[in-house]
Amino acid sequence: MDPSLGSLLVGEVLPRILGIALAIAGGVAFANVLVAFGAIRYIAALSKPLTRPANLPDEVGSAILTTAASTTAGYGMLAEYRDSGLLDDRATLVAVTINTFFGFVQHIFTFYAPVLIPILGLRVGLLYVGARAGVSLAITVTGVLAGAVLLSDRNVDPDAVVESDPTARPDGGDAETAAEKIRGAVRSALEKTWEILPRLAVVYTLVVVATTYYDIQSMTGGAADPLQSLTGLPAAAVPVIVVYAFDTTSGALTLAPLIEDGVFTARTAVATMLVGGIVSFTVSTFKRSIPFQFGIWGAEFGAKVVVVNTTLKILWIAVALVLLLAV
C-alpha cells in the first residue's frame, strides 16, 4: 500500500530537503569564512595542480577540496562563485567536472569501504572500487584538459569576490573584526540557501511523488537486455543489472552468492556492475541528479550540468567496461 501524500512529504521529502539545505548553508558559509580570513590562498594551494592547468582561479580549489567532505557543500561554494561573477558558465562547468573525483572520494569512506566491499568480498570489491575510482579520475582529468583548451581570462573575474562583498578581502585584512567576518559569512550563506530552497523543495516533491506512485522500474528495466547481449556476460547478469540499476546495495547482495557459486568471475562481476551503472542513469538522473542540480543552479544551467555529468560518466564507464572485458 502506497503511503499517504502527507506521510511521504514529512517522512521523506522534508528530511532530504533539510539535509541538503544545511549542507549548502555550511558550504557557502565555509567559503565566505575562507575568503574573509585570507585562508583561501593556503587551502587553494593544495589544488593548484588542477586549477592552474585548467585556467581556474585559486578560489575554486577550496570548493574542489570541500567536495571530498560534502558534494553538496562543494557545489554550494561553486554556485556562490558563479553568482558573484568569479566564474562564468563555461568555467563553472569545467570546475564541476574537475570536482568528480573528489565527490567519489567521500563515498569510499561512507559506502564502498563499510558496505559494498564486505558484501562483494575483498577481491571483487577492490576491483570494482578501483574501476569506479578510475572512471572518476578520468572525468576529472577531462575537466582539467577542457579548462586548458577552452578557458581564458575572459571566463573568470578574480575581483568578483571582493566586488560582491567589499568587506570580504581575499588578503585577510583587518577591515572587519573576526566576529563581523563570521556574521557576514553566515548571513550570506543563509541568503544563498533561502534563494535555492524553494525550487529545491518543489522539484524534490514532484520527483518523490512520481517515483512513489508510479512504477518507474517497469518502464526502464528492459534496457538491460540489449546491454547484456552486447557484452556477452552470463545470462544471470540480466536480473543483477536490473536490481543494481535501481539499488546498488541490493544489486551487490544479488551478485555476491553468484560469485561464490562460480557463475561470475571477478572480472565479469565488476563488468556486470558497470553495466548496471550505465542503466541506472535512466533512473538516478531523474531521481537525484535533476532535482539536485536544478535546485543548486536553476533549470537552465542545471540542465547543462546534468548533460555534461551524465555524458562523461556514461562515456568513461563504457571505456572502463571495454578495457575490462578485453583483458
CSV table of C-alpha atoms in Angstrom, one decimal:
chain,number,residue,atom,x,y,z
A,1,MET,CA,0.0,0.0,0.0
A,2,ASP,CA,1.4,3.3,-1.0
A,3,PRO,CA,1.9,5.9,1.8
A,4,SER,CA,-0.3,8.9,2.0
A,5,LEU,CA,0.9,12.2,0.5
A,6,GLY,CA,1.3,13.8,3.9
A,7,SER,CA,3.4,11.0,5.4
A,8,LEU,CA,5.5,11.0,2.2
A,9,LEU,CA,6.2,14.7,2.5
A,10,VAL,CA,7.0,14.6,6.2
A,11,GLY,CA,8.9,11.3,6.2
A,12,GLU,CA,11.0,11.5,3.0
A,13,VAL,CA,10.8,14.9,1.3
A,14,LEU,CA,11.3,17.2,4.3
A,15,PRO,CA,14.3,15.4,5.8
A,16,ARG,CA,16.0,15.3,2.4
A,17,ILE,CA,15.4,18.9,1.7
A,18,LEU,CA,16.6,20.0,5.2
A,19,GLY,CA,19.7,17.9,4.9
A,20,ILE,CA,20.7,19.4,1.6
A,21,ALA,CA,19.8,22.9,2.8
A,22,LEU,CA,22.1,22.5,5.8
A,23,ALA,CA,24.9,21.3,3.6
A,24,ILE,CA,24.5,24.2,1.2
A,25,ALA,CA,24.5,26.7,4.0
A,26,GLY,CA,27.5,25.1,5.6
A,27,GLY,CA,29.4,25.1,2.3
A,28,VAL,CA,28.7,28.7,1.4
A,29,ALA,CA,29.5,29.9,5.0
A,30,PHE,CA,32.7,27.9,4.9
A,31,ALA,CA,33.7,29.5,1.6
A,32,ASN,CA,32.9,33.0,2.8
A,33,VAL,CA,34.9,32.5,6.0
A,34,LEU,CA,37.9,31.3,4.0
A,35,VAL,CA,37.8,34.4,1.8
A,36,ALA,CA,37.2,36.8,4.8
A,37,PHE,CA,40.1,35.5,6.8
A,38,GLY,CA,42.5,35.0,3.8
A,39,ALA,CA,42.8,31.3,4.4
A,40,ILE,CA,41.7,30.6,0.9
A,41,ARG,CA,45.2,31.1,-0.6
A,42,TYR,CA,46.6,28.4,1.7
A,43,ILE,CA,44.0,25.8,1.1
A,44,ALA,CA,43.7,26.5,-2.6
A,45,ALA,CA,47.5,25.9,-3.0
A,46,LEU,CA,46.8,22.2,-2.5
A,47,SER,CA,44.7,22.0,-5.6
A,48,LYS,CA,46.8,24.3,-7.8
A,49,PRO,CA,48.0,21.3,-9.9
A,50,LEU,CA,44.4,21.1,-11.0
A,51,THR,CA,43.2,24.7,-11.1
A,52,ARG,CA,46.2,26.3,-12.6
A,53,PRO,CA,46.4,24.0,-15.8
A,54,ALA,CA,42.6,24.4,-16.1
A,55,ASN,CA,42.9,28.2,-16.1
A,56,LEU,CA,40.7,28.4,-13.0
A,57,PRO,CA,41.2,30.9,-10.1
A,58,ASP,CA,42.7,29.7,-6.9
A,59,GLU,CA,39.4,30.2,-5.0
A,60,VAL,CA,37.9,27.2,-6.9
A,61,GLY,CA,40.4,25.0,-5.2
A,62,SER,CA,38.6,25.3,-1.9
A,63,ALA,CA,35.4,24.1,-3.5
A,64,ILE,CA,37.2,21.2,-5.1
A,65,LEU,CA,38.7,20.0,-1.8
A,66,THR,CA,35.4,20.7,0.1
A,67,THR,CA,33.7,18.3,-2.3
A,68,ALA,CA,35.7,15.4,-0.8
A,69,ALA,CA,33.9,16.0,2.5
A,70,SER,CA,30.5,17.1,1.1
A,71,THR,CA,29.4,17.1,-2.5
A,72,THR,CA,26.5,19.4,-1.7
A,73,ALA,CA,28.8,21.9,0.2
A,74,GLY,CA,31.3,21.9,-2.7
A,75,TYR,CA,28.6,22.6,-5.2
A,76,GLY,CA,27.1,25.3,-3.0
A,77,MET,CA,30.5,27.0,-3.0
A,78,LEU,CA,30.8,26.9,-6.8
A,79,ALA,CA,27.2,28.3,-7.0
A,80,GLU,CA,28.4,31.2,-4.9
A,81,TYR,CA,31.4,31.8,-7.1
A,82,ARG,CA,29.2,31.7,-10.3
A,83,ASP,CA,26.6,34.0,-8.8
A,84,SER,CA,29.3,36.5,-7.7
A,85,GLY,CA,30.7,36.6,-11.2
A,86,LEU,CA,34.0,34.9,-10.3
A,87,LEU,CA,33.2,32.2,-12.8
A,88,ASP,CA,31.1,32.3,-16.0
A,89,ASP,CA,29.0,29.3,-17.1
A,90,ARG,CA,31.8,27.7,-19.1
A,91,ALA,CA,34.3,28.0,-16.2
A,92,THR,CA,31.7,26.6,-13.8
A,93,LEU,CA,31.1,23.6,-16.0
A,94,VAL,CA,34.8,22.9,-16.0
A,95,ALA,CA,35.0,23.2,-12.2
A,96,VAL,CA,32.0,20.9,-11.8
A,97,THR,CA,33.7,18.3,-14.0
A,98,ILE,CA,37.0,18.5,-12.0
A,99,ASN,CA,35.0,18.0,-8.8
A,100,THR,CA,34.0,14.5,-9.9
A,101,PHE,CA,36.9,12.5,-8.4
A,102,PHE,CA,36.7,14.4,-5.1
A,103,GLY,CA,33.0,13.7,-4.9
A,104,PHE,CA,33.9,10.0,-5.3
A,105,VAL,CA,36.4,10.0,-2.5
A,106,GLN,CA,33.8,10.7,0.2
A,107,HIS,CA,31.8,7.6,-0.9
A,108,ILE,CA,34.8,5.4,-0.3
A,109,PHE,CA,34.5,6.1,3.4
A,110,THR,CA,30.7,6.3,3.6
A,111,PHE,CA,29.6,3.5,1.4
A,112,TYR,CA,32.2,1.5,-0.6
A,113,ALA,CA,34.5,0.5,2.3
A,114,PRO,CA,31.9,-0.1,5.1
A,115,VAL,CA,29.1,-1.6,2.9
A,116,LEU,CA,30.0,-2.7,-0.6
A,117,ILE,CA,33.4,-4.3,-0.2
A,118,PRO,CA,32.2,-6.5,2.7
A,119,ILE,CA,29.3,-7.7,0.6
A,120,LEU,CA,31.3,-8.5,-2.5
A,121,GLY,CA,34.4,-9.7,-0.9
A,122,LEU,CA,37.8,-8.1,-0.9
A,123,ARG,CA,39.0,-9.1,-4.4
A,124,VAL,CA,35.8,-8.2,-6.3
A,125,GLY,CA,35.1,-5.2,-4.0
A,126,LEU,CA,38.5,-3.6,-4.5
A,127,LEU,CA,38.4,-4.3,-8.3
A,128,TYR,CA,35.0,-2.6,-8.6
A,129,VAL,CA,36.0,0.4,-6.4
A,130,GLY,CA,39.2,0.7,-8.3
A,131,ALA,CA,37.3,0.7,-11.6
A,132,ARG,CA,34.9,3.4,-10.4
A,133,ALA,CA,37.8,5.5,-9.0
A,134,GLY,CA,39.5,5.2,-12.4
A,135,VAL,CA,36.3,6.5,-14.1
A,136,SER,CA,36.0,9.4,-11.7
A,137,LEU,CA,39.7,10.3,-12.1
A,138,ALA,CA,39.3,10.2,-15.9
A,139,ILE,CA,36.4,12.6,-15.7
A,140,THR,CA,38.4,15.0,-13.5
A,141,VAL,CA,41.4,14.8,-15.9
A,142,THR,CA,38.9,15.5,-18.8
A,143,GLY,CA,37.8,18.6,-16.9
A,144,VAL,CA,41.4,19.8,-16.4
A,145,LEU,CA,42.2,19.3,-20.1
A,146,ALA,CA,38.9,21.1,-21.1
A,147,GLY,CA,39.9,24.0,-19.0
A,148,ALA,CA,43.3,24.2,-20.5
A,149,VAL,CA,41.8,24.3,-24.0
A,150,LEU,CA,38.5,26.2,-23.5
A,151,LEU,CA,39.1,28.7,-20.7
A,152,SER,CA,41.0,32.0,-20.6
A,153,ASP,CA,41.0,35.2,-18.6
A,154,ARG,CA,37.6,36.1,-20.2
A,155,ASN,CA,35.9,33.3,-18.3
A,156,VAL,CA,36.9,34.4,-14.8
A,157,ASP,CA,36.9,37.6,-12.8
A,158,PRO,CA,39.3,37.5,-9.9
A,159,ASP,CA,38.0,40.7,-8.4
A,160,ALA,CA,34.4,39.4,-8.3
A,161,VAL,CA,34.6,38.0,-4.8
A,162,VAL,CA,35.7,41.4,-3.5
A,163,GLU,CA,33.1,43.2,-5.5
A,164,SER,CA,30.2,41.1,-4.3
A,165,ASP,CA,31.2,41.8,-0.7
A,166,PRO,CA,33.7,44.7,-0.4
A,167,THR,CA,34.5,43.8,3.3
A,168,ALA,CA,35.5,40.2,2.4
A,169,ARG,CA,39.1,40.9,1.4
A,170,PRO,CA,41.0,37.9,-0.1
A,171,ASP,CA,44.2,39.0,1.7
A,172,GLY,CA,42.6,38.6,5.1
A,173,GLY,CA,42.9,42.3,6.0
A,174,ASP,CA,41.6,43.7,9.2
A,175,ALA,CA,38.9,45.9,7.8
A,176,GLU,CA,36.4,43.9,10.0
A,177,THR,CA,36.7,42.2,13.3
A,178,ALA,CA,36.7,38.4,13.4
A,179,ALA,CA,33.1,38.3,14.7
A,180,GLU,CA,31.9,40.6,12.0
A,181,LYS,CA,33.5,38.4,9.3
A,182,ILE,CA,31.9,35.3,10.7
A,183,ARG,CA,28.5,37.0,11.0
A,184,GLY,CA,28.8,38.2,7.4
A,185,ALA,CA,29.7,34.7,6.2
A,186,VAL,CA,26.7,33.2,8.0
A,187,ARG,CA,24.4,35.9,6.7
A,188,SER,CA,25.5,35.4,3.1
A,189,ALA,CA,25.1,31.6,3.5
A,190,LEU,CA,21.6,31.9,4.8
A,191,GLU,CA,20.6,34.3,1.9
A,192,LYS,CA,22.0,31.8,-0.7
A,193,THR,CA,20.2,28.9,0.9
A,194,TRP,CA,16.9,30.7,1.1
A,195,GLU,CA,17.3,31.6,-2.6
A,196,ILE,CA,17.8,27.9,-3.6
A,197,LEU,CA,15.4,26.3,-1.1
A,198,PRO,CA,12.0,27.0,-2.8
A,199,ARG,CA,12.9,25.5,-6.2
A,200,LEU,CA,14.7,22.6,-4.5
A,201,ALA,CA,11.6,21.8,-2.4
A,202,VAL,CA,9.3,21.9,-5.5
A,203,VAL,CA,11.5,19.7,-7.7
A,204,TYR,CA,12.2,17.1,-4.9
A,205,THR,CA,8.5,16.9,-4.0
A,206,LEU,CA,7.5,16.2,-7.6
A,207,VAL,CA,10.2,13.6,-8.1
A,208,VAL,CA,9.4,11.7,-4.9
A,209,VAL,CA,5.7,11.7,-5.5
A,210,ALA,CA,6.2,10.4,-9.1
A,211,THR,CA,8.6,7.6,-8.1
A,212,THR,CA,6.4,6.6,-5.2
A,213,TYR,CA,3.0,6.4,-7.0
A,214,TYR,CA,4.3,5.3,-10.5
A,215,ASP,CA,6.3,2.2,-11.4
A,216,ILE,CA,9.4,3.8,-13.0
A,217,GLN,CA,11.3,0.5,-12.8
A,218,SER,CA,8.9,-1.3,-15.2
A,219,MET,CA,9.3,1.5,-17.7
A,220,THR,CA,13.1,1.2,-17.9
A,221,GLY,CA,14.1,-2.3,-16.8
A,222,GLY,CA,14.1,-3.7,-20.3
A,223,ALA,CA,17.1,-1.6,-21.1
A,224,ALA,CA,19.3,-4.3,-19.5
A,225,ASP,CA,18.6,-7.0,-22.2
A,226,PRO,CA,20.4,-5.4,-25.2
A,227,LEU,CA,23.3,-4.4,-23.0
A,228,GLN,CA,23.7,-7.9,-21.7
A,229,SER,CA,23.6,-9.2,-25.3
A,230,LEU,CA,26.3,-6.8,-26.4
A,231,THR,CA,28.7,-7.6,-23.6
A,232,GLY,CA,28.5,-11.4,-23.7
A,233,LEU,CA,28.1,-11.6,-19.9
A,234,PRO,CA,26.4,-14.6,-18.3
A,235,ALA,CA,22.6,-14.8,-18.6
A,236,ALA,CA,22.4,-14.3,-14.8
A,237,ALA,CA,23.7,-10.8,-15.4
A,238,VAL,CA,20.3,-9.5,-16.6
A,239,PRO,CA,18.5,-9.7,-13.2
A,240,VAL,CA,21.6,-8.4,-11.4
A,241,ILE,CA,21.8,-5.5,-13.8
A,242,VAL,CA,18.2,-4.6,-13.3
A,243,VAL,CA,18.4,-4.8,-9.5
A,244,TYR,CA,21.7,-3.0,-9.3
A,245,ALA,CA,20.4,-0.2,-11.6
A,246,PHE,CA,17.7,0.7,-9.1
A,247,ASP,CA,19.6,-0.1,-5.8
A,248,THR,CA,23.4,-0.6,-5.6
A,249,THR,CA,23.3,-2.4,-2.3
A,250,SER,CA,20.6,-4.8,-3.4
A,251,GLY,CA,22.4,-5.5,-6.6
A,252,ALA,CA,25.6,-6.4,-4.7
A,253,LEU,CA,23.6,-8.7,-2.4
A,254,THR,CA,22.1,-10.4,-5.5
A,255,LEU,CA,25.5,-10.8,-7.1
A,256,ALA,CA,27.5,-12.0,-4.1
A,257,PRO,CA,26.2,-15.6,-3.9
A,258,LEU,CA,26.6,-16.0,-7.7
A,259,ILE,CA,30.3,-15.1,-7.3
A,260,GLU,CA,30.7,-17.7,-4.6
A,261,ASP,CA,29.0,-20.3,-6.8
A,262,GLY,CA,31.3,-19.6,-9.7
A,263,VAL,CA,28.7,-18.1,-12.0
A,264,PHE,CA,30.7,-14.9,-12.2
A,265,THR,CA,34.4,-14.3,-12.1
A,266,ALA,CA,35.8,-11.2,-10.5
A,267,ARG,CA,36.1,-9.6,-13.9
A,268,THR,CA,32.6,-10.4,-15.2
A,269,ALA,CA,31.1,-9.5,-11.8
A,270,VAL,CA,32.6,-6.0,-12.0
A,271,ALA,CA,31.6,-5.7,-15.6
A,272,THR,CA,28.0,-6.5,-14.7
A,273,MET,CA,28.0,-3.8,-12.1
A,274,LEU,CA,29.4,-1.3,-14.5
A,275,VAL,CA,26.7,-2.2,-17.0
A,276,GLY,CA,24.2,-1.7,-14.2
A,277,GLY,CA,25.7,1.7,-13.5
A,278,ILE,CA,25.1,2.7,-17.1
A,279,VAL,CA,21.5,1.5,-17.0
A,280,SER,CA,21.0,3.2,-13.6
A,281,PHE,CA,21.5,6.7,-15.1
A,282,THR,CA,18.0,6.4,-16.6
A,283,VAL,CA,16.7,6.3,-13.0
A,284,SER,CA,19.3,8.2,-11.0
A,285,THR,CA,19.3,11.1,-13.3
A,286,PHE,CA,15.6,11.6,-12.8
A,287,LYS,CA,15.5,10.8,-9.1
A,288,ARG,CA,18.7,12.5,-7.9
A,289,SER,CA,20.7,14.4,-10.5
A,290,ILE,CA,17.9,16.6,-11.9
A,291,PRO,CA,16.4,17.6,-8.6
A,292,PHE,CA,19.8,18.3,-7.0
A,293,GLN,CA,21.3,20.2,-10.0
A,294,PHE,CA,18.1,22.2,-10.7
A,295,GLY,CA,17.9,23.1,-7.1
A,296,ILE,CA,21.5,24.3,-7.0
A,297,TRP,CA,21.7,26.1,-10.3
A,298,GLY,CA,18.2,26.6,-11.6
A,299,ALA,CA,16.6,24.7,-14.6
A,300,GLU,CA,18.6,26.3,-17.5
A,301,PHE,CA,22.2,25.9,-16.2
A,302,GLY,CA,21.2,22.8,-14.1
A,303,ALA,CA,20.2,21.0,-17.3
A,304,LYS,CA,23.7,21.8,-18.8
A,305,VAL,CA,25.4,20.3,-15.7
A,306,VAL,CA,23.2,17.2,-15.8
A,307,VAL,CA,24.0,16.7,-19.5
A,308,VAL,CA,27.8,17.1,-19.0
A,309,ASN,CA,27.9,14.9,-15.9
A,310,THR,CA,25.8,12.1,-17.4
A,311,THR,CA,27.6,12.1,-20.8
A,312,LEU,CA,31.0,11.9,-19.2
A,313,LYS,CA,30.0,9.2,-16.7
A,314,ILE,CA,28.5,7.0,-19.4
A,315,LEU,CA,31.4,7.6,-21.8
A,316,TRP,CA,34.1,6.7,-19.2
A,317,ILE,CA,32.2,3.8,-17.7
A,318,ALA,CA,31.8,2.4,-21.2
A,319,VAL,CA,35.6,2.8,-21.8
A,320,ALA,CA,36.3,1.0,-18.4
A,321,LEU,CA,33.9,-1.7,-19.4
A,322,VAL,CA,35.6,-2.3,-22.8
A,323,LEU,CA,39.0,-2.4,-21.2
A,324,LEU,CA,37.8,-4.8,-18.5
A,325,LEU,CA,36.2,-7.2,-21.0
A,326,ALA,CA,39.2,-7.1,-23.3
A,327,VAL,CA,41.5,-8.4,-20.6
